[in-house]
Tab-separated table of C-alpha atoms and ligand atoms in Angstrom:
chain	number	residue	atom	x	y	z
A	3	UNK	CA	-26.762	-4.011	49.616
A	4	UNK	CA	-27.670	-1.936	52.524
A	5	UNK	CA	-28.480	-3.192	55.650
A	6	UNK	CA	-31.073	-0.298	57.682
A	7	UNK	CA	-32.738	-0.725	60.962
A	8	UNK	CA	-36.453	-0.337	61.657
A	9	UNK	CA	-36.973	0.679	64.468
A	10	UNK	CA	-37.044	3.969	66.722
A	11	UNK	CA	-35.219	1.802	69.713
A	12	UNK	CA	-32.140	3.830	70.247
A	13	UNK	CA	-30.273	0.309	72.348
A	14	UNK	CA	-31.321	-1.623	69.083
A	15	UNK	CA	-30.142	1.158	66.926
A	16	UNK	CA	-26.465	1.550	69.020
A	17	UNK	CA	-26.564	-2.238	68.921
A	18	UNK	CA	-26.790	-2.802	64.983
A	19	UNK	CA	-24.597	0.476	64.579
A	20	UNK	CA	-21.595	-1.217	66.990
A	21	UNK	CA	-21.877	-4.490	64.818
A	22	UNK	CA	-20.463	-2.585	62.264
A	23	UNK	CA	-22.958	-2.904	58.996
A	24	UNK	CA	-25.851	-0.578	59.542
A	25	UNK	CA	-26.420	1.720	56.946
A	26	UNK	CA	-29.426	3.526	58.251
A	27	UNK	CA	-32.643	3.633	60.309
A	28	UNK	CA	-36.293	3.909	59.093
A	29	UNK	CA	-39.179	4.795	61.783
A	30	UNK	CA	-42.693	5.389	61.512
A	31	UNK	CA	-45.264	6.933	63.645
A	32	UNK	CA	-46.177	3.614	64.928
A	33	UNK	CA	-42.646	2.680	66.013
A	34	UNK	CA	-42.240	6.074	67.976
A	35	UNK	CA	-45.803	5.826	69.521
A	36	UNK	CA	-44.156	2.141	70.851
A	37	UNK	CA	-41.360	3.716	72.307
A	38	UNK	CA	-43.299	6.232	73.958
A	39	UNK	CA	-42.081	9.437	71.628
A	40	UNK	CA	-44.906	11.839	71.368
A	41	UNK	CA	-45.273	15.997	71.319
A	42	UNK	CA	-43.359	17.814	68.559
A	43	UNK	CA	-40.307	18.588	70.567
A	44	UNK	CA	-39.542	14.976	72.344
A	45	UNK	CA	-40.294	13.722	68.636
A	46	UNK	CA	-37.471	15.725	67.114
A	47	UNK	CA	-35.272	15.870	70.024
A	48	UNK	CA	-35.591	11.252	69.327
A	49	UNK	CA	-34.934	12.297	65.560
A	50	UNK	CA	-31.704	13.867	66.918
A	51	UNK	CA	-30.583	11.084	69.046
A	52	UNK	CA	-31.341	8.419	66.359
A	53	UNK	CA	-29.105	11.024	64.068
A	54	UNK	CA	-26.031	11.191	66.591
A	55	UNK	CA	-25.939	7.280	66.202
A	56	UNK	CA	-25.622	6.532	63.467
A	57	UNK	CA	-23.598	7.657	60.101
A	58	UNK	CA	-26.467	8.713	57.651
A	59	UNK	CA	-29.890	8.077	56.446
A	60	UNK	CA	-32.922	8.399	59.237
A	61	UNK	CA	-36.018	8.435	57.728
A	62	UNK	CA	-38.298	10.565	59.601
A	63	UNK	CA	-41.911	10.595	58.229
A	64	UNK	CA	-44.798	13.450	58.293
A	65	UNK	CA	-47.908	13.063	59.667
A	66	UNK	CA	-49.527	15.711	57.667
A	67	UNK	CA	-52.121	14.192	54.447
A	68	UNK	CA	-52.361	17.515	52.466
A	69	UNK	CA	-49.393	19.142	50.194
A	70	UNK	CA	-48.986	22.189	52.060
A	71	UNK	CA	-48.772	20.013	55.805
A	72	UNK	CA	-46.571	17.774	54.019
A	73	UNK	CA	-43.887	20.222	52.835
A	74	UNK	CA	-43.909	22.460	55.863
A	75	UNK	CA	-43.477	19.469	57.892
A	76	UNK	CA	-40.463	17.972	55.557
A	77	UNK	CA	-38.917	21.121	55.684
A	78	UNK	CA	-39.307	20.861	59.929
A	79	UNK	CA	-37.708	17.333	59.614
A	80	UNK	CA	-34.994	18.256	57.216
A	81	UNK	CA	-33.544	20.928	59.420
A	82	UNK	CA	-33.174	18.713	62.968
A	83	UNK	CA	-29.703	16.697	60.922
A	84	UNK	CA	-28.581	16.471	56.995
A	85	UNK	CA	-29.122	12.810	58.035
A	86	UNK	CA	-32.641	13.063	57.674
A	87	UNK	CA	-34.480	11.761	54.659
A	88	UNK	CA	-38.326	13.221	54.543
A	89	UNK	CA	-40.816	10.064	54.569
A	90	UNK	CA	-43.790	10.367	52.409
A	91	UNK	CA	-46.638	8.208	52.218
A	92	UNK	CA	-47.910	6.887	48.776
A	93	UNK	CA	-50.546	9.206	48.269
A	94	UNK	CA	-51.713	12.121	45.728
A	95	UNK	CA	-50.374	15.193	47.727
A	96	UNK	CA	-47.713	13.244	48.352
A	97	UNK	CA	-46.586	12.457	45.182
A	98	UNK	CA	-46.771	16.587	44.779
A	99	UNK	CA	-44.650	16.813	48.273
A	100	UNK	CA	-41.922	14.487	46.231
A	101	UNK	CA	-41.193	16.569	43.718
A	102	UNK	CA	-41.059	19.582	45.971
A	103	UNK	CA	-38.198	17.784	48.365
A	104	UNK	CA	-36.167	16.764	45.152
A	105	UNK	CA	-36.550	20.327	43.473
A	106	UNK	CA	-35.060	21.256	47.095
A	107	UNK	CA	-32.444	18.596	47.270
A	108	UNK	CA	-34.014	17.111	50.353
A	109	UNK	CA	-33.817	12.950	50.384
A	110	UNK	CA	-37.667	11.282	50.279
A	111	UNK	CA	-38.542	7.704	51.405
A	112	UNK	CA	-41.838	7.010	49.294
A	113	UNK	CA	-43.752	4.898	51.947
A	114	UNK	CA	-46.830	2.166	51.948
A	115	UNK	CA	-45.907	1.343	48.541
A	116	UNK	CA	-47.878	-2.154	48.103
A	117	UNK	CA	-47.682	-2.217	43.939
A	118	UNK	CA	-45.398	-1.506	41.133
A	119	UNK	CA	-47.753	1.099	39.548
A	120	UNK	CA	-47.118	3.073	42.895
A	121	UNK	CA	-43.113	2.490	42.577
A	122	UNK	CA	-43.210	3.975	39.117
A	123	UNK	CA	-45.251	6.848	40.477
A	124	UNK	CA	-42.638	7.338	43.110
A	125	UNK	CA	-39.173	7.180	40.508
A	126	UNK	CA	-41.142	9.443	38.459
A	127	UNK	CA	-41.929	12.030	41.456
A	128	UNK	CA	-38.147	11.926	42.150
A	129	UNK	CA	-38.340	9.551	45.558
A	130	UNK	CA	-34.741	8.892	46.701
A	131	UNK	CA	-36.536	5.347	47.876
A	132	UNK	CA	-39.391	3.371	47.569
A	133	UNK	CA	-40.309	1.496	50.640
A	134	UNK	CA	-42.260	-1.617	49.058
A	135	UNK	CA	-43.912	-3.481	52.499
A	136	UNK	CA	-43.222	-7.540	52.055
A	137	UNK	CA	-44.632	-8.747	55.022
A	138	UNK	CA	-47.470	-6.735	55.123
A	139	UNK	CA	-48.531	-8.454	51.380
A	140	UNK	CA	-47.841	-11.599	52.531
A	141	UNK	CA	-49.540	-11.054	55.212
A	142	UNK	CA	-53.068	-10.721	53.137
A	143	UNK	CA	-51.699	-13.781	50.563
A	144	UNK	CA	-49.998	-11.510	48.168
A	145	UNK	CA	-46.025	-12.482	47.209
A	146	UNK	CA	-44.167	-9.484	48.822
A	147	UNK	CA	-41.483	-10.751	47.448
A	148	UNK	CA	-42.781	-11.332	43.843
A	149	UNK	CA	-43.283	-7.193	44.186
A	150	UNK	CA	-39.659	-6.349	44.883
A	151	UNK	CA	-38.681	-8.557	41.823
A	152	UNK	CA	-41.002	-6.791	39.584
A	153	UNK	CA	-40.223	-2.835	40.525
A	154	UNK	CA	-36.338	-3.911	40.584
A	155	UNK	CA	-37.051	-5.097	36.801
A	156	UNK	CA	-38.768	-2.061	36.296
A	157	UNK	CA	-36.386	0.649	37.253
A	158	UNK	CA	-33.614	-1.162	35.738
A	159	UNK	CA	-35.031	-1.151	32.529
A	160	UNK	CA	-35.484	2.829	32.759
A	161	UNK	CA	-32.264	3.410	34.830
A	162	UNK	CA	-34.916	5.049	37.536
A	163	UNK	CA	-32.332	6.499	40.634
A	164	UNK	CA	-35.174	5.720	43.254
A	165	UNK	CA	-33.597	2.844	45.546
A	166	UNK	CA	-35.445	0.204	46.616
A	167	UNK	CA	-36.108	0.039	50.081
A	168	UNK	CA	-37.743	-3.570	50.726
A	169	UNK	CA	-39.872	-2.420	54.019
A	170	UNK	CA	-41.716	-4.765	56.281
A	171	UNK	CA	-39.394	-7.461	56.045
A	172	UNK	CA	-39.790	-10.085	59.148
A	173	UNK	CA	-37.218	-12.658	58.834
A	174	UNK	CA	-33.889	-13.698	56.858
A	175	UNK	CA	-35.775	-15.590	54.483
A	176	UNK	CA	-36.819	-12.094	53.464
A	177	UNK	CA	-33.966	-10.614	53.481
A	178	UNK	CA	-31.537	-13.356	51.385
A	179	UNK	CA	-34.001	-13.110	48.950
A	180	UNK	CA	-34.263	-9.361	48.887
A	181	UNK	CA	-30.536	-9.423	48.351
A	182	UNK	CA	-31.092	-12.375	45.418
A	183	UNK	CA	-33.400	-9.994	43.461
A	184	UNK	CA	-31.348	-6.952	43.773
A	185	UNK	CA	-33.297	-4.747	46.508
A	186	UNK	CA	-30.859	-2.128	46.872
A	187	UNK	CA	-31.482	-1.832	50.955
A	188	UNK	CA	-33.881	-3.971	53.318
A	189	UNK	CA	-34.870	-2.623	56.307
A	190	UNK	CA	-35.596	-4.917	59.067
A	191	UNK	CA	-35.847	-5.174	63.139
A	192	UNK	CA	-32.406	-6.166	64.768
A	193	UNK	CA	-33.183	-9.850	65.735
A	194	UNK	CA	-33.638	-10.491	61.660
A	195	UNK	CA	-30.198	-9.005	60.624
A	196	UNK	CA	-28.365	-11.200	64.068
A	197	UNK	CA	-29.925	-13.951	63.297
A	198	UNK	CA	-28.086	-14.039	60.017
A	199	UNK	CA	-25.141	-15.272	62.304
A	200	UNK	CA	-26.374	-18.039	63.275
A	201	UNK	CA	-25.098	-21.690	62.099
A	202	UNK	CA	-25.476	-24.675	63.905
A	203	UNK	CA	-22.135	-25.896	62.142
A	204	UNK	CA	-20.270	-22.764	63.426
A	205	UNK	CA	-21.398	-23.056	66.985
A	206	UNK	CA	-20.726	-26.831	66.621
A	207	UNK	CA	-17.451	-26.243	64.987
A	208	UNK	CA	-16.062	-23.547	67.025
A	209	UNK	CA	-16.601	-26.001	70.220
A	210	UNK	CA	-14.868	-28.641	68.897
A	211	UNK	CA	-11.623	-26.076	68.356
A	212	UNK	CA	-12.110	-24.440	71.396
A	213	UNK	CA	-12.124	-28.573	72.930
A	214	UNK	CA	-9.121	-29.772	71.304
A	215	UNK	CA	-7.073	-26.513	72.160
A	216	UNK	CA	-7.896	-27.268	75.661
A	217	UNK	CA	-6.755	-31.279	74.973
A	218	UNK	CA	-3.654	-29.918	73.808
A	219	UNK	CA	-2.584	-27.353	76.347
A	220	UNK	CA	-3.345	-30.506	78.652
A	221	UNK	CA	-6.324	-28.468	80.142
B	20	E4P	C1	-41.144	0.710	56.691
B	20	E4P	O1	-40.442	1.689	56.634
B	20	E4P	C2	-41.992	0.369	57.828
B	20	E4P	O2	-41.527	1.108	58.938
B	20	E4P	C3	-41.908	-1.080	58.238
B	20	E4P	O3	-40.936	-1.810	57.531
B	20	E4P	C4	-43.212	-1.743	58.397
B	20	E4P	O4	-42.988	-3.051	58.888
B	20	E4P	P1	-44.130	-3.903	59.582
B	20	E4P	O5	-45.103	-4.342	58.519
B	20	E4P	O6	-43.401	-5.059	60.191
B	20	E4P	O7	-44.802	-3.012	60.588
């Protein structure tokens, strides 16, 4: 399973790259707007510094609605690092822009996918990911969660080679199930993938050595 960061941060992004299991980063417009990122230039010069970071896999997505916006802009994207994979929102033009990138061998991340019927549309397009948004389902009383299960299902019964990106996950109950159904990456903000360290038993257990070494060494 891989383990991506969302988040255009570049200290959270260094952070969850020096822990040693990041695997990628996915932003959206609404994560660069929050760190301030706007203008075409400061935009792609970020891309660039999220790119020198880390090892692969930044997904970088277009603003544009229409085909033609869509593909130009893509193209833009794809040339600032090969670590760039083209973000494309679930929609009709989009789907078109999909097929274009894989025709091109440029990576896609099919985004604001909220059913299965648009996950099949995506495999079928050519998406290298799907981006399915759990939190944002729950959020209106829909199982997120019940969705990943059901387009994992799917493309395993066709042998689809779109990966499934669980998106909008918002805490490690999320995630450990994400990895229980076979989501083949979640992407998630940096406090969700530390807080998978933490045990009370380990904190309580590790004082308890650290104690008795002391007793011992007659400190
Ligand atoms: C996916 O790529 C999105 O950037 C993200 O996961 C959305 O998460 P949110 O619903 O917490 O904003």
């Amino acid at each position: 399973m891989k383990f991506f960061i969302d988040t255009a941060n570049l200290a959270d992004i260094r952070e969850a790259y020096d822990l040693g299991v990041l695997d990628g980063v996915t932003t959206n417009p609404s994560l660069m707007a929050k760190e301030g990122i706007s203008g075409d230039e400061k935009v792609r010069a970020h891309y660039k510094a999220i790119c020198d970071i880390v090892d692969d896999k930044v997904s970088a997505e277009v603003i544009s609605t229409d085909y033609e916006g869509m593909v130009k802009e893509g193209k833009e994207l794809a040339k600032i690092d090969d670590k760039i994979v083209v973000k494309i929102p679930m929609i009709k033009d989009g789907l078109k822009a999909l097929k274009y990138f894989q025709s091109e061998g440029i990576r896609t991340n099919c985004t604001l996918i909220f059913s299965a019927g648009q996950a099949l549309l995506a495999a079928k397009a050519g998406a290298s990911y799907v981006s399915p948004f759990i939190g944002r389902l729950d959020d209106i009383s829909f199982d997120g969660m019940e969705l990943i299960a059901q387009i994992v299902h799917i493309y395993g019964n066709y042998g689809f080679e779109t990966e499934v990106l669980a998106a909008s996950v918002r805490h490690s109950m999320h995630l450990l199930k994400c990895a229980e159904v076979g989501a083949d990456v979640v992407t998630c903000p940096l406090k969700v993938i530390t807080s998978l360290l933490n045990h009370p038993l380990t904190d309580s257990g590790l004082a308890t050595f650290l104690a008795d070494h002391a007793k011992a060494a007659g400190k």
